[in-house]
Tab-separated table of C-alpha atoms in Angstrom:
chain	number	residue	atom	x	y	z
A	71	UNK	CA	0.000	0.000	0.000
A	72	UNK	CA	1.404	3.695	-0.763
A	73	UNK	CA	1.057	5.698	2.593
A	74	UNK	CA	1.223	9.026	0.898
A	75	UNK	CA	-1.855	8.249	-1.514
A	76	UNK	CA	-3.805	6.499	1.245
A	77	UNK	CA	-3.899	9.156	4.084
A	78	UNK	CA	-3.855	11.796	1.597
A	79	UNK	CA	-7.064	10.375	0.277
A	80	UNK	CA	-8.140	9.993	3.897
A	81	UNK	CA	-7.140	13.969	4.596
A	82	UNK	CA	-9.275	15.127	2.038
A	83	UNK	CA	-12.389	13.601	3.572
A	84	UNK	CA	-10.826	14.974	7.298
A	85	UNK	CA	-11.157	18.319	5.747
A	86	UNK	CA	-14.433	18.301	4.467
A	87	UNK	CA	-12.987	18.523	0.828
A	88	UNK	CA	-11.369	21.930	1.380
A	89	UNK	CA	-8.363	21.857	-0.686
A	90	UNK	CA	-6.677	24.679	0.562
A	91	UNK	CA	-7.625	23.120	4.137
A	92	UNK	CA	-5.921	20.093	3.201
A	93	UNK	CA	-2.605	21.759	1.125
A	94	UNK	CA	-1.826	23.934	4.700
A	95	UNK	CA	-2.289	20.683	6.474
A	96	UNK	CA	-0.211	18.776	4.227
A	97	UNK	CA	2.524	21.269	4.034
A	98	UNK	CA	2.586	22.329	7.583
A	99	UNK	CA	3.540	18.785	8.597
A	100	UNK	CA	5.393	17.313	5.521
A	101	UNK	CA	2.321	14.448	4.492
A	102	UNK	CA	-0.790	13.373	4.846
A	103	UNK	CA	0.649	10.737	7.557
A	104	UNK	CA	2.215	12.879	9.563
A	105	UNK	CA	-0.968	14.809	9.781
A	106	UNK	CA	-2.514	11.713	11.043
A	107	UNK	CA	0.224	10.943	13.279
A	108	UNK	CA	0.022	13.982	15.165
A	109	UNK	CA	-3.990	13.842	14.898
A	110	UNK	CA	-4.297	13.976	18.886
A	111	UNK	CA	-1.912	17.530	18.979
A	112	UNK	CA	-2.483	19.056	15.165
A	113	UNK	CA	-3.168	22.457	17.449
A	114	UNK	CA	0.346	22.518	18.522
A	115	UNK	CA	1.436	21.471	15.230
A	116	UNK	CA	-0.345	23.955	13.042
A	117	UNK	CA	-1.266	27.111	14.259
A	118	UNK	CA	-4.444	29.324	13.196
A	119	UNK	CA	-6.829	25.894	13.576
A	120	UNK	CA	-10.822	25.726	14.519
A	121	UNK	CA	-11.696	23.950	17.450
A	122	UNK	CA	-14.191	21.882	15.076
A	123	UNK	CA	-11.216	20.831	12.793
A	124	UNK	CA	-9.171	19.589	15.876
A	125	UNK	CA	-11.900	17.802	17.015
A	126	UNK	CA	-12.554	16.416	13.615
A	127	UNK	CA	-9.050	15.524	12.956
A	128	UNK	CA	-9.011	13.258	15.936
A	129	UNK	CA	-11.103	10.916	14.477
A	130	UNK	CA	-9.881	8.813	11.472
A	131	UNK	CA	-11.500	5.679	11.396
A	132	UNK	CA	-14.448	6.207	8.474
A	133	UNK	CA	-12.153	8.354	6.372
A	134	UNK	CA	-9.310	5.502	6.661
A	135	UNK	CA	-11.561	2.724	5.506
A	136	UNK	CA	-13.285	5.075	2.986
A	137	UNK	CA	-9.757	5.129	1.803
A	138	UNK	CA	-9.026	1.544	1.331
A	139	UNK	CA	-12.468	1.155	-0.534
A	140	UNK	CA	-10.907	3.779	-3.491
A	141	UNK	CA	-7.563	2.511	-3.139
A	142	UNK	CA	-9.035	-0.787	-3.968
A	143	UNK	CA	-11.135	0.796	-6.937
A	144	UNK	CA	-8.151	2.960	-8.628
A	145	UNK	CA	-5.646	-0.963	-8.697
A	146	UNK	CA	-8.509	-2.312	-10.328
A	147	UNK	CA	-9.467	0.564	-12.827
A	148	UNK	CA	-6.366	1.548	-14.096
A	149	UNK	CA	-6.130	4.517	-11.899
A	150	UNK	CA	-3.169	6.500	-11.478
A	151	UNK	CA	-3.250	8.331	-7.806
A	152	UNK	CA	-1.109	11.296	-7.808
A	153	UNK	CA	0.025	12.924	-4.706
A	154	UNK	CA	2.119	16.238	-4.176
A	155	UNK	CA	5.010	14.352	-3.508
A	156	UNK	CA	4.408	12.195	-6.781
A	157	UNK	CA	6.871	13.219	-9.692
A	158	UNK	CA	3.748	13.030	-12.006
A	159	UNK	CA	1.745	15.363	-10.403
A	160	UNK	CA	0.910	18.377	-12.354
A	161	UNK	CA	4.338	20.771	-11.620
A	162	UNK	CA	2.329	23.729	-12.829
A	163	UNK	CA	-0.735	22.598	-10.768
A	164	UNK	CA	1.384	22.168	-7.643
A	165	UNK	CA	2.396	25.785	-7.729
A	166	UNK	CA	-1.339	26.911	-6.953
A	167	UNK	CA	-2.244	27.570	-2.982
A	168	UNK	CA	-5.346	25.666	-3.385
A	169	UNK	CA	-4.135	22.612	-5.231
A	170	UNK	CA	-5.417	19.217	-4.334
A	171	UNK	CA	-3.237	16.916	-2.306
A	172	UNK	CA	-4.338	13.976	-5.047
A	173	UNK	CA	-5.543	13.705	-7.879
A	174	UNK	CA	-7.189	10.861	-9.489
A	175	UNK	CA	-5.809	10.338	-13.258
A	176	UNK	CA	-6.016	8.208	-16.284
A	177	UNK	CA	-4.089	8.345	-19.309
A	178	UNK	CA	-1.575	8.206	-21.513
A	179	UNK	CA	-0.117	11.773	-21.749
A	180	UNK	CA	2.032	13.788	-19.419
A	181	UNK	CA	0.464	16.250	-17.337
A	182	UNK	CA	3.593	18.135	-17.007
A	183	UNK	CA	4.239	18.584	-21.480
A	184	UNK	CA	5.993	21.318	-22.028
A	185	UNK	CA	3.542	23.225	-23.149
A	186	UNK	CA	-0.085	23.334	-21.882
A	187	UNK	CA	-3.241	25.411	-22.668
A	188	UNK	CA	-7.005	25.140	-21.664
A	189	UNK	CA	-9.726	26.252	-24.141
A	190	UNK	CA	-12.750	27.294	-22.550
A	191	UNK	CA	-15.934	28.555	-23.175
A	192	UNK	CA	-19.732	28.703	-24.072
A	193	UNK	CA	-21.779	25.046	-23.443
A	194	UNK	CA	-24.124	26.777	-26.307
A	195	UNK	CA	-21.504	27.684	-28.974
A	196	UNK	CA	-21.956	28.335	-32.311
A	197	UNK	CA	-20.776	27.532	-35.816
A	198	UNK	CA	-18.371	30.523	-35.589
A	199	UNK	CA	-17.198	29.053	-31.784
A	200	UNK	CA	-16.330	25.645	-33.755
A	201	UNK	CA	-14.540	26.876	-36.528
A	202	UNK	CA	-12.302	29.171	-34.568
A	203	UNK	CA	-11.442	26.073	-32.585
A	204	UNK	CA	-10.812	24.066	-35.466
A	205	UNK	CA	-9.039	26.496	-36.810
A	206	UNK	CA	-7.091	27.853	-34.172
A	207	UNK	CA	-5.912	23.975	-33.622
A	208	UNK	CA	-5.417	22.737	-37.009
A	209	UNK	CA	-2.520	25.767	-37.278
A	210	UNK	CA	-0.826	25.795	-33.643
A	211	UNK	CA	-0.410	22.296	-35.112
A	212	UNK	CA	1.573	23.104	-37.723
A	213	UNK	CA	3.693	25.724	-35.629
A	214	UNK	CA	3.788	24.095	-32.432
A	215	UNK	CA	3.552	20.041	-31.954
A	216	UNK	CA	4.172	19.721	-28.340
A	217	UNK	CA	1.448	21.270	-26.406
A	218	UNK	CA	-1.210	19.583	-24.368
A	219	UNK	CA	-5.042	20.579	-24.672
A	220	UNK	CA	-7.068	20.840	-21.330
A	221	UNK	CA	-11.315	21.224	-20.963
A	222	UNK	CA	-14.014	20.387	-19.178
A	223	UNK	CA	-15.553	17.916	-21.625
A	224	UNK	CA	-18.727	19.536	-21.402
A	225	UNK	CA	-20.781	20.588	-24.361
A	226	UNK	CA	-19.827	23.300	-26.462
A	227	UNK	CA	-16.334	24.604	-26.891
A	228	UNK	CA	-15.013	22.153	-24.213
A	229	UNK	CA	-15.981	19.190	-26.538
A	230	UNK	CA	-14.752	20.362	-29.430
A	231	UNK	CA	-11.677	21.403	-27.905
A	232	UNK	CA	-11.372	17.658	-27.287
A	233	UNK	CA	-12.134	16.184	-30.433
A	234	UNK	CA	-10.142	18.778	-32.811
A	235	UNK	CA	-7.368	18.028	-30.633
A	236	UNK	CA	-7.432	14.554	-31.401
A	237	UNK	CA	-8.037	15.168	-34.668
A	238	UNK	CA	-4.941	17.206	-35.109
A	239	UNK	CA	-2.755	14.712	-33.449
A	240	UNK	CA	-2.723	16.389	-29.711
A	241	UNK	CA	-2.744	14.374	-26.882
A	242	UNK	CA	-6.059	16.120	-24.475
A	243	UNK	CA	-6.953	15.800	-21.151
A	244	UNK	CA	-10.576	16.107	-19.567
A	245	UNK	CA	-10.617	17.267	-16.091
A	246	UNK	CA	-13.732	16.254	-14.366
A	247	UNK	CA	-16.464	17.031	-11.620
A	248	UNK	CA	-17.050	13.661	-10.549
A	249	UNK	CA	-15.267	10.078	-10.121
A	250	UNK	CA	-13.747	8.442	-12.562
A	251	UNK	CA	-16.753	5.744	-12.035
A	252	UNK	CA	-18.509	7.733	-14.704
A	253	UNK	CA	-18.438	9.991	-17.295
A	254	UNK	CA	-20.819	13.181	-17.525
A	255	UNK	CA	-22.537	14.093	-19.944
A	256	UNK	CA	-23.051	10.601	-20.758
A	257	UNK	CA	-22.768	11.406	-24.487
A	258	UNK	CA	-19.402	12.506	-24.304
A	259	UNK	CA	-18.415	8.091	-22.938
A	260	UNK	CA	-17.205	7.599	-26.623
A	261	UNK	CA	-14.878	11.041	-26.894
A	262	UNK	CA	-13.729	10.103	-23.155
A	263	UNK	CA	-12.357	6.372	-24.403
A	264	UNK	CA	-10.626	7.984	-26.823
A	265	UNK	CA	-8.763	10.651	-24.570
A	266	UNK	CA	-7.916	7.761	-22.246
A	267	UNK	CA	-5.533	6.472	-25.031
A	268	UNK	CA	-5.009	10.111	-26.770
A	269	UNK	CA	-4.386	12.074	-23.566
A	270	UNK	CA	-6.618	11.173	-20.231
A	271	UNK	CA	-9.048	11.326	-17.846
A	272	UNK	CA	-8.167	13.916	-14.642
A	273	UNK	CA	-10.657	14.280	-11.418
A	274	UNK	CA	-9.949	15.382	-7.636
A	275	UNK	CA	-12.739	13.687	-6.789
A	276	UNK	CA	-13.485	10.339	-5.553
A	277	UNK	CA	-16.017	7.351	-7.033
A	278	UNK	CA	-19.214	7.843	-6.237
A	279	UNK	CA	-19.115	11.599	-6.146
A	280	UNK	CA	-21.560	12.867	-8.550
A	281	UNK	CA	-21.629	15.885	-10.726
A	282	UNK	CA	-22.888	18.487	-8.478
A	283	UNK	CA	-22.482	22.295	-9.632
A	284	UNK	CA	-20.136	23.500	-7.361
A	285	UNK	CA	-17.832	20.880	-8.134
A	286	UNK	CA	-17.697	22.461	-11.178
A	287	UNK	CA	-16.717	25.625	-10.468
A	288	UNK	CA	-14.147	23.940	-7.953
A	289	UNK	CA	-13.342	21.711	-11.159
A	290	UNK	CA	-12.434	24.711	-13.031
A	291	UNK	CA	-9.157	25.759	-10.874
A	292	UNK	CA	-7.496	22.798	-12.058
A	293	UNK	CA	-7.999	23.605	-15.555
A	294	UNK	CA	-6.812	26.912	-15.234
A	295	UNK	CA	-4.015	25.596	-12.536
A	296	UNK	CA	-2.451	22.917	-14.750
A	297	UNK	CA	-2.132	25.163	-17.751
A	298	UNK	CA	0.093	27.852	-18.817
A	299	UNK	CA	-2.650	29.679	-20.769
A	300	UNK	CA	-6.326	29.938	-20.707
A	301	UNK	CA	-8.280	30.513	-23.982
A	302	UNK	CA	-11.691	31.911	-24.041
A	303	UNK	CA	-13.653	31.060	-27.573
A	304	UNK	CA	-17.294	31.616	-26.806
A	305	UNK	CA	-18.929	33.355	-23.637
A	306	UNK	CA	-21.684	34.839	-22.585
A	307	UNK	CA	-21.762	37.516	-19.561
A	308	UNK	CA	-21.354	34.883	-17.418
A	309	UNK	CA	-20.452	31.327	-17.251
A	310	UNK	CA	-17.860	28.944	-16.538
A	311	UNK	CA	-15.650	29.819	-18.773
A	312	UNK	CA	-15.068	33.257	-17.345
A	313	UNK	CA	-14.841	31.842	-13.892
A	314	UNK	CA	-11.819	29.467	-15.355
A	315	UNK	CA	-10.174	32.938	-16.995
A	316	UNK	CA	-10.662	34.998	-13.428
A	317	UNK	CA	-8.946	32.140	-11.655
A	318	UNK	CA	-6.113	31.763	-14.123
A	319	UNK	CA	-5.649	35.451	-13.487
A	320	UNK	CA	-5.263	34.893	-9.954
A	321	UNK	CA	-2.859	32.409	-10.509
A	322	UNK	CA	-0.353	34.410	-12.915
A	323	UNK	CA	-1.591	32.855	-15.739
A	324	UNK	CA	-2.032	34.511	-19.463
A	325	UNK	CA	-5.406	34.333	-20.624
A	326	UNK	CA	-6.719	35.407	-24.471
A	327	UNK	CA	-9.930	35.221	-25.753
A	328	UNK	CA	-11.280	35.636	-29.497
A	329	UNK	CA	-13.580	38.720	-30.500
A	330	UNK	CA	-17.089	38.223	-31.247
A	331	UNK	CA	-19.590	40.055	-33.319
A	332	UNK	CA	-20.971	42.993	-31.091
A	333	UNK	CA	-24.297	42.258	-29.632
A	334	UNK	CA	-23.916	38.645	-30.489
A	335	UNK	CA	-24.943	37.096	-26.810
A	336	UNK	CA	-22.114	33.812	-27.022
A	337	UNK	CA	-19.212	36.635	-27.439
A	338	UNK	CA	-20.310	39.256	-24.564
A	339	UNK	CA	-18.327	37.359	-22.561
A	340	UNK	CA	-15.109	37.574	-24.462
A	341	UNK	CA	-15.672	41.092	-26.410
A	342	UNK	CA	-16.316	42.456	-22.446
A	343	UNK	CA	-12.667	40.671	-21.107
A	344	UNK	CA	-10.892	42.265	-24.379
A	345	UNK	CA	-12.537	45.529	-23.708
A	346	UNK	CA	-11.378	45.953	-19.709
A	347	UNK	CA	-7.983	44.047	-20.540
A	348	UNK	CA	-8.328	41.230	-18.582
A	349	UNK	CA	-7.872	39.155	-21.712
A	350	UNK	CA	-5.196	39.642	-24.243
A	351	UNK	CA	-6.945	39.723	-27.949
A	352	UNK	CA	-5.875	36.906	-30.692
A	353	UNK	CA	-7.477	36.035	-33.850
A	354	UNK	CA	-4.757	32.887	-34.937
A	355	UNK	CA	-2.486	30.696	-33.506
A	356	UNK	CA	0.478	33.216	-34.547
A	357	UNK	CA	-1.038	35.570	-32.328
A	358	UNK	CA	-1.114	33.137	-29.406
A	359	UNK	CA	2.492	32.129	-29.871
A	360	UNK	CA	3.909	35.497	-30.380
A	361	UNK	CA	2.356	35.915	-27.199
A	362	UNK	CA	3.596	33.153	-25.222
A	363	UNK	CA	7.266	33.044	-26.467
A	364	UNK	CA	6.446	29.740	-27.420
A	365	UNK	CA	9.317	27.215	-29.903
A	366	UNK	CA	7.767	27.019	-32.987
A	367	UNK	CA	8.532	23.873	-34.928
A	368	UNK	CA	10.625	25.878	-37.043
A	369	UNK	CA	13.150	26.935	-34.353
A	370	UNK	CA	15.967	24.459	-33.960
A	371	UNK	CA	16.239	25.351	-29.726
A	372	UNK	CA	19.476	23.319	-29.733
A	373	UNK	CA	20.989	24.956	-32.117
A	374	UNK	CA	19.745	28.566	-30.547
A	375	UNK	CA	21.059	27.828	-27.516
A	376	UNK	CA	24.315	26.887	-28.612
A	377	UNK	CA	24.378	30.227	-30.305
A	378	UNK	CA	23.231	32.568	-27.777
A	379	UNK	CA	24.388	30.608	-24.848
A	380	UNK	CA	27.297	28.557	-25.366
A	381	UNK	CA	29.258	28.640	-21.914
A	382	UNK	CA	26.407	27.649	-19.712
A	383	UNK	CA	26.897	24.625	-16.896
A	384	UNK	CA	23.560	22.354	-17.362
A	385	UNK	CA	22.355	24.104	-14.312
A	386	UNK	CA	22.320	27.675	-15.593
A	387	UNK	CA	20.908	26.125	-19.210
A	388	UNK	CA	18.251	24.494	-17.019
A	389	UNK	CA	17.466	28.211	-15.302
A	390	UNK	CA	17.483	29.810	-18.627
A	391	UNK	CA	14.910	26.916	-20.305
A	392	UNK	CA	12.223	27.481	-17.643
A	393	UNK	CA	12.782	31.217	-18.320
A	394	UNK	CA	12.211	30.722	-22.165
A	395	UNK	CA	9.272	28.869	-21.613
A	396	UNK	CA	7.819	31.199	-19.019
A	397	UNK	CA	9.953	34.785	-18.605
A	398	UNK	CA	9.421	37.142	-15.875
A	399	UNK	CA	9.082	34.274	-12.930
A	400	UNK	CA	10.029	34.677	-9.468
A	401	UNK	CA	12.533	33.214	-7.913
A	402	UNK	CA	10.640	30.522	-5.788
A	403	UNK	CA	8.433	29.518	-8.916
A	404	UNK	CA	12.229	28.804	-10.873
A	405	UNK	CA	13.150	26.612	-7.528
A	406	UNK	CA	9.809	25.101	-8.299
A	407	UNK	CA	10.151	24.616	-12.165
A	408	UNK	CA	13.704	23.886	-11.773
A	409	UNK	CA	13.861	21.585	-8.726
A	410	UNK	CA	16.729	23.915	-7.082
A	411	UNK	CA	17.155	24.869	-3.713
A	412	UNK	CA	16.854	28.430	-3.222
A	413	UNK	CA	20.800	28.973	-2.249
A	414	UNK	CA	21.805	27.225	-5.535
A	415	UNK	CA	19.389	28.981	-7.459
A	416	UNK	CA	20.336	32.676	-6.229
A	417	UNK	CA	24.233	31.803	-7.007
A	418	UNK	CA	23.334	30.232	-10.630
A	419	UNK	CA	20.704	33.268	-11.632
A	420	UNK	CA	23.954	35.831	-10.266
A	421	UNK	CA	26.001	34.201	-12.372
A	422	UNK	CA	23.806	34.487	-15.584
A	423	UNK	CA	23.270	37.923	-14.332
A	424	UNK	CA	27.064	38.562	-14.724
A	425	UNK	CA	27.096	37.055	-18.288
A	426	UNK	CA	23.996	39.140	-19.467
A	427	UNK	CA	21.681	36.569	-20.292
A	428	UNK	CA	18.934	37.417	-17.296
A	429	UNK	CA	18.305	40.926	-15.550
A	430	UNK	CA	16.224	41.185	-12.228
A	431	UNK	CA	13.195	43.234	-12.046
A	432	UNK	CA	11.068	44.447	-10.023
A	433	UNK	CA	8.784	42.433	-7.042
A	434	UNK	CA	11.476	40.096	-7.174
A	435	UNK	CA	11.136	38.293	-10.870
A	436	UNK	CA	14.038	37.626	-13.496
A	437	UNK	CA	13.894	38.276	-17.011
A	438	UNK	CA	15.650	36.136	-20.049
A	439	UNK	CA	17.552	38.841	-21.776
A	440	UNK	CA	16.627	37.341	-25.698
């Protein structure tokens, strides 16, 4: 049995499925089993607790067995359980302060691809919606083979994120409101078998935990979270959609969105995020990727590198690859991307300070000089 996946299961039941609950447990102490070791004293342990939660916390037994039951179902479903300490767990996902503690996952592709987007939008779109998806995919195709597609594989835009992806050759990943023990809608059962073996299947939640709404609005942090850019195709003046694009804001995240006719109710949503610049304005796939930085399959990075940075240790080229993939980061989110300890990191970023390849900025970032 894997301790770390089976009290970390267990802690998200302690905490009544509050993730960021469960994180500041789970981070406070080092794991889920050390939370339940010090279950009797988790006041001492972690300050700024209820009296309810310590109370709660004392008492294991249900959430334990509870534990075993979906431990049990994930071996015999082909069920990947990913904790935080789990080298497969989302890296960009893990940087978020309300990420689960496990996640519930299967598929084929990596959840941590180089690149990663989410397309989002309307459950009611249009013919216009669907072509620019189709579109917008068919080319980043062509420019760009290694990125991941993320939805919600709802109807609408989420759907035909999915499929066009396929289509195109992109692996895509579903993340769900519910237990992998179904699949909702049930229309979308066919689409899903086919991401299992063209992408996967991603949930924080348990069997037997059925589609209610605010699990899809709690759903929609981990699209946003696991991505490095959110793109809106379709809204209207409110939905999910725009809830995934305000989150992905919160987390640092670039978000774009594609211009609708005016007055046209499925594009209030995105003509409204353009207008008060909380969404960056594209019309194509060069757009996006002029936007992101992003390699183009045209770019030889080898080669580029050698050019522009031909004296680096694999440390500092490390440094400099997270910072071409994502500029502008702070320097715990490099320890993060990088896997460096702070004191390393701080030496290695002085020293590619001193050869002029990165400049700090202000609130603490660094910047890839290109």
């Amino acid at each position: 049995m894997n301790d770390d996946v089976y009290y970390s299961i267990a802690l998200t039941r302690m905490t009544g499925f509050s993730a960021d609950m469960a994180l500041r447990l789970y981070q406070a102490m080092g794991s889920s089993q050390a939370v339940y070791e010090h279950r009797n004293d988790i006041g001492d342990a972690v300050g700024d607790t209820t009296p309810r939660l310590r109370e709660s916390l004392r008492h294991w037994d249900n959430a334990l067995r509870r534990a075993a039951a979906e431990m049990e179902f994930i071996s015999k479903s082909g069920i990947q359980a990913l904790t935080l300490s789990d080298p497969d767990y989302p890296q960009r996902l893990r940087e978020c302060p309300d990420a689960p503690i496990v996640l519930y996952y299967k598929g084929t592709a990596s959840l941590n691809q180089r690149y990663i987007l989410n397309m989002v939008g309307t459950r009611h779109c249009t013919a216009y919606g669907q072509d620019l998806v189709q579109r917008f995919l068919s080319d980043l195709r062509q420019q760009c083979p290694q990125v991941l597609v993320v939805s919600g594989l709802a109807y609408g835009i989420d759907i035909c994120a999915h499929r066009n992806a396929m289509q195109q050759g992109y692996d895509t990943v579903g993340v769900l409101a519910h237990g992998l023990d179904q699949i909702y809608p049930s229309a979308h059962r066919s689409t899903a078998a086919d991401m299992v073996k063209h992408g996967g299947l991603l949930t924080e939640y348990m069997s037997q935990t059925e589609p209610l709404p605010n699990n899809f609005r709690q759903r929609n942090r981990i699209v946003a979270g696991i991505s490095d850019a959110t793109i809106l195709v379709e809204s209207a003046i409110k939905g999910g959609g725009l809830i995934t694009c305000r989150i992905a804001q919160e987390y640092g995240r670039d978000v774009f969105a594609f211009p609708g006719a005016v007055g046209m109710a499925t594009s209030e949503g995105c003509n409204r995020m353009i207008r008060n610049n909380t969404a960056a304005l594209i019309t194509s796939a060069k757009d996006f990727l002029e936007s992101m930085g992003w390699q183009t399959a045209n770019q030889r990075t080898e080669t580029v590198e050698r050019q522009l940075f031909p004296d680096l240790s694999a440390e500092e080229r490390c440094v400099a690859d997270v910072l071409r993939q994502k500029n502008d980061l702070q320097l715990n989110l490099i320890s993060i991307r990088t896997n460096l300890p702070i004191g390393q990191l701080t030496a290695l970023l002085f020293s590619l300070e001193m050869k002029g390849i990165v400049k700090p900025m202000a609130g603490g970032t660094y910047h890839l000089i290109s």
